[in-house]
Short mmCIF file of C-alpha atoms and ligand atoms in Angstrom, two decimals:
data_model
loop_
_atom_site.label_atom_id
_atom_site.label_comp_id
_atom_site.label_asym_id
_atom_site.label_seq_id
_atom_site.Cartn_x
_atom_site.Cartn_y
_atom_site.Cartn_z
CA MET W 82 -24.06 -12.61 -16.52
CA LYS W 83 -23.17 -10.05 -13.81
CA LEU W 84 -24.59 -9.83 -10.41
CA TYR W 85 -24.14 -6.64 -8.75
CA TRP W 86 -24.20 -7.69 -5.16
CA ALA W 87 -23.26 -6.46 -1.58
CA ALA W 88 -22.91 -8.64 1.35
CA GLN W 89 -25.89 -9.10 3.82
CA THR W 90 -28.46 -7.20 1.59
CA ARG W 91 -31.17 -7.91 -0.55
CA SER W 92 -28.87 -9.30 -3.35
CA LEU W 93 -28.45 -12.47 -1.18
CA ARG W 94 -31.79 -13.81 -2.92
CA VAL W 95 -30.50 -13.44 -6.46
CA LEU W 96 -27.11 -14.89 -5.19
CA TRP W 97 -29.32 -18.06 -3.95
CA LEU W 98 -31.38 -17.96 -7.12
CA LEU W 99 -28.42 -17.96 -9.39
CA GLU W 100 -27.09 -20.97 -7.30
CA GLU W 101 -30.26 -22.96 -7.59
CA ILE W 102 -30.44 -22.34 -11.46
CA GLY W 103 -26.63 -23.55 -11.32
CA CYS W 104 -25.59 -21.21 -14.27
CA ASP W 105 -22.26 -19.49 -14.81
CA TYR W 106 -22.32 -15.83 -13.31
CA GLU W 107 -19.67 -13.22 -11.94
CA ARG W 108 -20.23 -11.35 -8.53
CA ILE W 109 -19.35 -7.63 -8.89
CA ALA W 110 -19.28 -6.26 -5.47
CA VAL W 111 -20.64 -2.93 -4.63
CA ASP W 112 -19.40 -0.84 -2.15
CA LEU W 113 -22.17 0.67 -0.43
CA ARG W 114 -19.98 2.38 2.07
CA ALA W 115 -19.80 6.31 2.17
CA GLY W 116 -21.94 6.64 -0.82
CA ARG W 117 -19.12 5.10 -3.09
CA HIS W 118 -21.61 3.34 -5.28
CA HIS W 119 -23.27 6.58 -6.53
CA THR W 120 -21.33 6.63 -9.69
CA PRO W 121 -22.39 7.52 -13.42
CA GLU W 122 -21.25 3.78 -14.24
CA PHE W 123 -23.61 2.19 -11.50
CA HIS W 124 -26.47 4.60 -12.53
CA ALA W 125 -26.18 3.20 -15.84
CA ILE W 126 -26.74 -0.27 -14.72
CA ASN W 127 -29.45 0.50 -11.86
CA PRO W 128 -30.81 4.30 -12.03
CA MET W 129 -31.80 3.45 -8.19
CA GLU W 130 -28.26 2.76 -7.57
CA LYS W 131 -29.28 0.01 -5.16
CA VAL W 132 -28.63 -3.62 -5.05
CA PRO W 133 -29.11 -6.23 -6.45
CA ALA W 134 -28.67 -5.98 -10.16
CA LEU W 135 -28.32 -7.73 -13.20
CA GLU W 136 -26.44 -7.58 -16.36
CA ASP W 137 -26.72 -10.44 -19.00
CA GLY W 138 -25.09 -9.10 -22.40
CA GLU W 139 -26.98 -6.20 -23.30
CA ALA W 140 -29.81 -6.76 -20.78
CA ARG W 141 -29.82 -4.55 -17.42
CA ILE W 142 -32.34 -5.48 -14.78
CA ALA W 143 -32.96 -4.08 -11.46
CA GLU W 144 -35.56 -4.83 -8.68
CA SER W 145 -35.43 -8.23 -7.16
CA GLY W 146 -38.81 -9.33 -8.46
CA ALA W 147 -38.01 -8.46 -11.82
CA ILE W 148 -34.63 -10.30 -11.85
CA PHE W 149 -36.59 -13.28 -10.45
CA ALA W 150 -38.93 -13.02 -13.41
CA TYR W 151 -36.16 -12.32 -16.00
CA LEU W 152 -34.08 -15.51 -14.69
CA ILE W 153 -37.16 -17.68 -14.65
CA GLU W 154 -37.98 -16.94 -18.19
CA ARG W 155 -34.36 -17.10 -19.19
CA PHE W 156 -33.66 -20.62 -17.66
CA PRO W 157 -36.98 -22.39 -17.89
CA GLN W 158 -35.07 -25.71 -17.71
CA ALA W 159 -34.22 -25.19 -14.19
CA GLY W 160 -37.94 -26.13 -13.36
CA LEU W 161 -38.12 -23.45 -10.79
CA ALA W 162 -41.23 -22.35 -11.70
CA PRO W 163 -44.61 -24.07 -12.65
CA ALA W 164 -44.68 -24.22 -17.02
CA VAL W 165 -46.92 -21.92 -18.94
CA GLY W 166 -50.14 -23.01 -18.97
CA ASP W 167 -50.21 -24.72 -15.44
CA PRO W 168 -52.71 -23.19 -13.34
CA LEU W 169 -50.23 -23.06 -10.76
CA ARG W 170 -48.28 -20.42 -12.59
CA GLY W 171 -50.69 -17.59 -11.71
CA ARG W 172 -50.07 -18.40 -7.85
CA PHE W 173 -46.45 -18.07 -8.53
CA TRP W 174 -46.67 -14.60 -9.98
CA GLN W 175 -49.04 -13.54 -7.47
CA TRP W 176 -46.67 -14.60 -4.44
CA LEU W 177 -43.74 -12.96 -6.33
CA PHE W 178 -45.29 -9.52 -6.59
CA PHE W 179 -46.73 -10.26 -2.96
CA ALA W 180 -43.15 -10.11 -1.63
CA SER W 181 -42.23 -7.06 -3.69
CA ALA W 182 -45.46 -5.22 -2.71
CA ASN W 183 -46.69 -6.44 0.64
CA ILE W 184 -43.78 -8.25 2.51
CA GLU W 185 -41.46 -5.09 1.77
CA ALA W 186 -44.22 -2.82 2.82
CA ALA W 187 -44.65 -4.53 6.10
CA MET W 188 -40.93 -4.63 7.04
CA THR W 189 -40.91 -0.94 6.40
CA GLU W 190 -44.12 -0.39 8.46
CA LYS W 191 -42.32 -2.57 11.36
CA MET W 192 -39.11 -0.38 11.16
CA ALA W 193 -40.56 2.88 10.82
CA GLN W 194 -43.28 1.94 13.41
CA VAL W 195 -45.86 3.64 11.31
CA LYS W 196 -49.67 2.43 11.14
CA LEU W 197 -51.99 3.49 8.54
CA PRO W 198 -55.62 2.50 7.99
CA GLU W 199 -55.71 -1.24 6.68
CA THR W 200 -58.22 -0.43 3.87
CA ALA W 201 -55.83 2.35 2.68
CA ALA W 202 -52.75 0.40 2.67
CA GLY W 203 -52.56 -1.85 -0.19
CA TRP W 204 -50.67 -4.54 2.21
CA GLY W 205 -53.52 -4.37 4.90
CA SER W 206 -50.98 -4.34 7.73
CA ALA W 207 -47.63 -6.23 8.75
CA GLU W 208 -49.87 -8.62 10.86
CA ARG W 209 -52.12 -9.30 7.78
CA VAL W 210 -49.15 -10.05 5.42
CA PHE W 211 -47.49 -12.45 7.83
CA ASN W 212 -50.75 -14.33 9.03
CA VAL W 213 -51.28 -14.89 5.24
CA ILE W 214 -48.12 -16.51 4.55
CA ALA W 215 -48.29 -18.46 7.91
CA GLU W 216 -51.79 -19.68 6.40
CA GLN W 217 -50.36 -21.18 3.38
CA LEU W 218 -47.48 -22.71 4.79
CA SER W 219 -49.38 -24.40 7.35
CA ALA W 220 -51.27 -26.23 4.58
CA THR W 221 -48.31 -26.93 2.45
CA PRO W 222 -44.54 -27.45 3.24
CA TYR W 223 -43.64 -24.63 0.24
CA ILE W 224 -45.61 -21.84 -0.66
CA LEU W 225 -46.92 -23.46 -3.86
CA GLY W 226 -47.68 -26.73 -2.62
CA ASP W 227 -45.45 -29.89 -2.13
CA THR W 228 -42.75 -28.58 -4.57
CA PHE W 229 -40.04 -25.85 -3.90
CA SER W 230 -40.07 -23.07 -6.71
CA ALA W 231 -38.10 -19.81 -7.16
CA VAL W 232 -41.01 -17.84 -5.24
CA ASP W 233 -39.71 -19.74 -1.97
CA VAL W 234 -36.33 -18.48 -2.54
CA MET W 235 -37.63 -15.02 -2.37
CA LEU W 236 -40.14 -15.78 0.40
CA ALA W 237 -37.64 -17.65 2.40
CA SER W 238 -35.06 -14.79 2.11
CA ASN W 239 -37.78 -12.17 3.15
CA LEU W 240 -38.35 -14.37 6.39
CA HIS W 241 -34.64 -14.92 6.85
CA TYR W 242 -34.12 -11.18 7.29
CA ALA W 243 -37.47 -10.29 8.58
CA ILE W 244 -37.21 -13.08 11.36
CA THR W 245 -33.87 -14.17 11.82
CA ALA W 246 -31.43 -11.33 11.08
CA PHE W 247 -33.51 -8.24 11.88
CA LYS W 248 -35.88 -9.69 14.46
CA MET W 249 -38.50 -7.34 13.11
CA PHE W 250 -41.47 -10.20 13.71
CA GLU W 251 -41.66 -12.99 16.14
CA SER W 252 -41.12 -16.41 14.56
CA ARG W 253 -44.07 -18.83 14.83
CA PRO W 254 -43.32 -22.94 14.63
CA VAL W 255 -44.48 -22.84 10.84
CA PHE W 256 -42.10 -20.37 9.80
CA ASP W 257 -39.36 -22.20 11.83
CA ALA W 258 -40.15 -25.38 9.84
CA TYR W 259 -40.34 -23.72 6.76
CA LEU W 260 -36.93 -21.72 7.14
CA GLN W 261 -35.20 -24.84 8.33
CA ALA W 262 -36.44 -26.81 5.02
CA CYS W 263 -34.92 -23.77 2.68
CA ARG W 264 -31.84 -23.36 4.62
CA ALA W 265 -31.03 -26.96 4.57
CA ARG W 266 -30.53 -26.58 0.52
CA LYS W 267 -27.16 -26.78 -0.60
CA THR W 268 -27.74 -23.63 -2.80
CA PHE W 269 -28.86 -21.35 0.13
CA GLN W 270 -25.69 -22.86 2.21
CA ARG W 271 -23.50 -22.03 -0.97
CA ALA W 272 -25.11 -18.38 -1.45
CA ALA W 273 -25.02 -17.77 2.40
CA ALA W 274 -21.34 -18.75 2.37
CA LEU W 275 -20.46 -16.44 -0.48
CA ASP W 276 -22.46 -13.95 1.15
CA ALA W 277 -20.43 -14.12 4.54
CA HIS W 278 -16.99 -14.58 3.04
CA GLY W 279 -17.06 -12.42 0.05
N1 GSH Q 170 -36.56 -2.40 -4.43
C1 GSH Q 170 -35.08 -3.03 -4.40
C2 GSH Q 170 -34.48 -2.66 -3.32
C3 GSH Q 170 -33.17 -2.63 -3.20
C4 GSH Q 170 -32.43 -2.18 -2.05
O1 GSH Q 170 -33.01 -1.51 -1.26
N2 GSH Q 170 -31.19 -2.48 -1.85
C5 GSH Q 170 -30.37 -1.85 -0.81
C6 GSH Q 170 -29.60 -2.87 -0.01
S1 GSH Q 170 -30.68 -4.14 0.68
C7 GSH Q 170 -29.47 -0.80 -1.34
O2 GSH Q 170 -28.66 -1.14 -2.27
N3 GSH Q 170 -29.03 0.19 -0.57
C8 GSH Q 170 -28.11 1.07 -0.87
C9 GSH Q 170 -28.67 2.49 -1.20
O3 GSH Q 170 -29.77 2.94 -1.10
O4 GSH Q 170 -27.66 3.55 -1.47
C10 GSH Q 170 -35.33 -4.46 -4.67
O5 GSH Q 170 -36.08 -5.22 -4.27
O6 GSH Q 170 -34.41 -5.10 -5.45
#
């Protein structure tokens, strides 16, 4: 399995997930500087020419959410998602899609300083997105309840970038506690070390 990766990008979340799974993988560094990644070879891996992207035998997958879905199906024994048939499985997919559809849009709204009518924007507003996350995390330690799952890898990575790294949003005690619990995991620390030191 090959992870196409660049430091301090959205590929950290997949790096962390692979560490949670504990499978063998190879990291292929993609040089995003000066457009050096716009090559026919990388285009064949991900037509968007962005990281993260994953290659697993003949399978090629891009888009963080899709990579998460692929890895969860590929390694069910890792126990990082509620089992098929568990009512929580629906919520699991909900939060995974919520990250790609709503958190990403909320971050773009903040960065670009745009404001759309809340009913027209699928994510409502950045404030509503972060309020919904805070509401759930005030009720349970992890987003699905008492148990950490792959969707916490996605969510905590998003919050880590949005709040800690890029300071786009004010933190709140509930986010601080959640991030502290997630970052305390050895798997996050290993992924963050790889991300920082190559
Ligand atoms: N929708 C993609 C976004 C991927 C993305 O934007 N990656 C950035 C790094 S964080 C990238 O590769 N940028 C280089 C470029 O656009 O040329 C995902 O969620 O995986």
